[in-house]
Coordinates of C-alpha atoms in Angstrom, one line a residue:
M1 CA 24.8 63.7 -30.4
D2 CA 21.9 61.9 -32.1
A3 CA 21.7 59.3 -29.3
A4 CA 20.9 62.0 -26.8
I5 CA 17.6 62.9 -28.5
K6 CA 14.7 61.3 -26.7
R7 CA 12.1 60.3 -29.3
V8 CA 9.9 58.1 -27.1
T9 CA 8.2 59.4 -24.0
Q10 CA 5.7 57.5 -21.8
I11 CA 2.5 59.6 -21.4
D12 CA 0.6 57.5 -18.9
A13 CA -0.5 54.1 -17.8
A14 CA -3.9 52.7 -16.7
G15 CA -5.7 49.5 -16.1
A16 CA -4.5 46.0 -15.3
G17 CA -4.1 42.8 -17.3
A18 CA -2.2 42.0 -20.4
T19 CA -0.3 45.1 -21.7
V20 CA -1.5 47.1 -24.7
V21 CA 0.7 49.9 -25.9
L22 CA -0.8 52.9 -27.7
L23 CA 1.7 54.8 -29.8
Q24 CA 0.7 58.4 -30.6
A25 CA 2.5 61.2 -32.4
E26 CA 1.0 63.8 -30.0
A27 CA 0.4 63.6 -26.3
A28 CA -3.3 64.5 -26.7
P29 CA -5.8 62.5 -24.6
S30 CA -7.0 59.3 -26.1
R31 CA -10.7 58.4 -26.2
I32 CA -9.9 54.6 -26.6
A33 CA -7.3 54.3 -23.8
P34 CA -9.9 54.5 -21.0
I35 CA -12.1 51.9 -22.7
L36 CA -9.2 49.5 -23.3
A37 CA -8.0 50.0 -19.7
G38 CA -11.2 48.2 -18.5
Q39 CA -9.6 45.0 -19.7
F40 CA -5.9 45.7 -20.3
R41 CA -3.0 47.5 -18.8
V42 CA -2.7 50.4 -21.3
L43 CA 0.6 52.2 -21.7
R44 CA 0.5 55.3 -23.9
Y45 CA 3.7 56.6 -25.5
R46 CA 4.4 59.7 -27.5
V47 CA 6.6 58.9 -30.5
A48 CA 8.3 62.0 -31.9
A49 CA 7.6 62.4 -35.6
G50 CA 10.7 62.1 -37.7
D51 CA 12.0 61.1 -41.1
A52 CA 12.7 57.6 -42.2
A53 CA 16.4 57.9 -41.1
H54 CA 15.1 58.1 -37.4
T55 CA 12.8 55.1 -37.6
G56 CA 15.5 52.6 -36.6
P57 CA 16.8 54.6 -33.6
T58 CA 13.2 55.4 -32.5
S59 CA 12.1 51.7 -32.7
S60 CA 15.2 50.8 -30.7
E61 CA 14.3 53.3 -28.0
L62 CA 10.7 52.0 -28.0
A63 CA 12.0 48.4 -27.7
A64 CA 14.1 49.4 -24.6
A65 CA 11.1 51.1 -23.0
L66 CA 8.8 48.1 -23.6
A67 CA 11.4 45.6 -22.4
S68 CA 11.6 47.6 -19.1
Q69 CA 7.8 47.9 -18.7
A70 CA 6.5 44.4 -19.6
S71 CA 7.7 40.9 -18.9
E72 CA 5.5 39.4 -21.6
P73 CA 5.0 40.4 -25.3
V74 CA 2.6 43.3 -25.7
G75 CA -0.1 44.3 -28.0
V76 CA 0.7 47.5 -29.9
V77 CA -1.7 50.0 -31.5
A78 CA -0.1 52.6 -33.8
D79 CA -1.7 55.6 -35.5
A80 CA -0.8 56.6 -39.1
A81 CA 2.1 58.8 -37.9
T82 CA 3.7 56.0 -35.8
A83 CA 3.0 53.0 -38.0
E84 CA 6.5 52.9 -39.5
V85 CA 8.1 52.9 -36.1
A86 CA 5.8 50.0 -35.0
L87 CA 6.6 48.0 -38.1
A88 CA 10.3 48.6 -37.6
L89 CA 9.9 47.4 -34.0
I90 CA 8.4 44.1 -35.0
G91 CA 10.9 43.8 -37.8
A92 CA 13.8 44.1 -35.3
R93 CA 12.3 42.7 -32.1
P94 CA 9.3 40.5 -32.9
E95 CA 9.5 38.8 -29.6
L96 CA 8.3 42.0 -27.9
V97 CA 5.0 42.2 -29.8
R98 CA 2.2 39.7 -29.7
A99 CA -0.2 41.6 -32.0
L100 CA 0.0 44.9 -33.9
A101 CA -3.0 47.1 -34.9
L102 CA -2.6 50.0 -37.3
I103 CA -5.1 52.8 -37.4
A104 CA -5.6 54.4 -40.9
P105 CA -2.0 53.5 -42.0
Q106 CA -0.4 54.2 -45.3
I107 CA 0.2 51.1 -47.3
P108 CA 3.8 50.0 -46.7
K109 CA 6.2 50.8 -49.5
S110 CA 7.8 47.4 -49.4
A111 CA 6.4 43.9 -48.9
L112 CA 6.5 42.7 -45.3
A113 CA 5.8 39.0 -46.0
E114 CA 8.4 37.9 -43.5
M115 CA 6.5 39.4 -40.6
K116 CA 4.7 36.8 -38.5
T117 CA 3.1 39.0 -35.9
P118 CA -0.7 39.1 -36.2
M119 CA -1.7 42.5 -37.7
L120 CA -4.9 44.4 -38.0
A121 CA -5.4 47.6 -40.1
L122 CA -8.5 49.7 -39.4
F123 CA -9.8 52.2 -42.0
G124 CA -12.7 54.5 -41.9
T125 CA -15.3 54.1 -44.7
L126 CA -15.5 57.9 -45.3
V127 CA -12.0 58.1 -46.7
M128 CA -11.3 54.5 -47.5
P129 CA -8.7 54.2 -50.3
P130 CA -9.8 52.0 -53.2
Q131 CA -8.8 48.4 -53.0
I132 CA -7.3 48.9 -49.6
G133 CA -7.8 45.3 -48.5
R134 CA -6.1 43.9 -51.5
H135 CA -3.2 46.3 -51.2
M136 CA -2.6 45.8 -47.5
R137 CA -2.7 42.0 -47.9
Q138 CA -0.2 42.2 -50.8
A139 CA 2.1 44.2 -48.6
I140 CA 1.5 42.3 -45.4
P141 CA 0.0 38.8 -46.1
N142 CA -1.1 38.1 -42.5
C143 CA -2.8 41.5 -42.1
H144 CA -6.5 41.6 -41.3
V145 CA -8.4 44.6 -42.6
M146 CA -11.4 46.1 -40.9
L147 CA -13.6 49.0 -41.8
V148 CA -15.0 51.4 -39.3
Y149 CA -18.3 52.8 -40.6
D150 CA -19.1 56.5 -40.6
A151 CA -15.5 57.4 -39.7
D152 CA -12.4 58.8 -41.4
R153 CA -8.7 58.8 -40.3
D154 CA -9.8 60.3 -36.9
M155 CA -11.8 57.2 -36.1
T156 CA -10.5 57.0 -32.5
N157 CA -12.3 60.2 -31.7
Q158 CA -15.3 59.7 -34.0
R159 CA -16.1 56.1 -33.1
P160 CA -14.1 55.3 -30.0
E161 CA -16.4 52.5 -28.8
A162 CA -16.3 50.7 -32.2
V163 CA -12.5 51.1 -32.5
A164 CA -11.9 49.9 -29.0
A165 CA -14.2 46.9 -29.5
A166 CA -12.2 45.9 -32.6
L167 CA -8.9 46.4 -30.8
R168 CA -10.0 44.5 -27.7
D169 CA -11.2 41.5 -29.8
F170 CA -8.0 41.5 -31.9
M171 CA -5.7 41.8 -28.9
L172 CA -7.4 38.9 -27.2
A173 CA -7.7 36.7 -30.3
G174 CA -4.6 37.5 -32.4
D175 CA -4.6 35.4 -35.5
R176 CA -7.9 33.9 -34.6
F177 CA -9.5 37.3 -35.0
L178 CA -12.6 37.3 -37.1
V179 CA -15.7 39.5 -37.4
T180 CA -18.7 37.4 -36.7
G181 CA -22.4 37.8 -36.7
K182 CA -25.1 38.2 -39.3
S183 CA -24.0 41.7 -40.4
G184 CA -20.3 41.1 -40.2
K185 CA -20.1 44.4 -38.4
L186 CA -19.1 45.5 -34.9
Y187 CA -21.2 48.3 -33.5
P188 CA -22.7 49.2 -36.9

């Protein structure tokens, strides 16, 4: 009976180019999707909220959806509510994901040192947990941490251009991603 429950639903698709998948807990419009669609093929998926017991089946359903939609590995962007599913996806099917960006995620409960997929975690400076960079790097050694100024957990609505710029650069550069310039900030 559990297999009949659909936990992953495609919301829409836009743009052309390399595929970037936005995972959302709600089907609400995204302010970053149209910006990213200028350079990427953006697929938005609603991932039903669930408990940890459903993370595996949900990531398997997402893997099947991605395998049917893209012939090359995709970039994945997950919000705080969908981050566990995204991490489970790259744990089980790393060949499907070329880069993973997490927006205001919780720090993973267990270390994910074995994950080789390039990762970026974005946090807003208005609600930034203390020592977040250190804690994320302890949990995920290859995770880049970036701060979005004047934003909280809702940074995709508060600072969509800044978030999209960081995501665009990360999705294009992967592990070579670095913030450059005199200030070290994107769109300060």
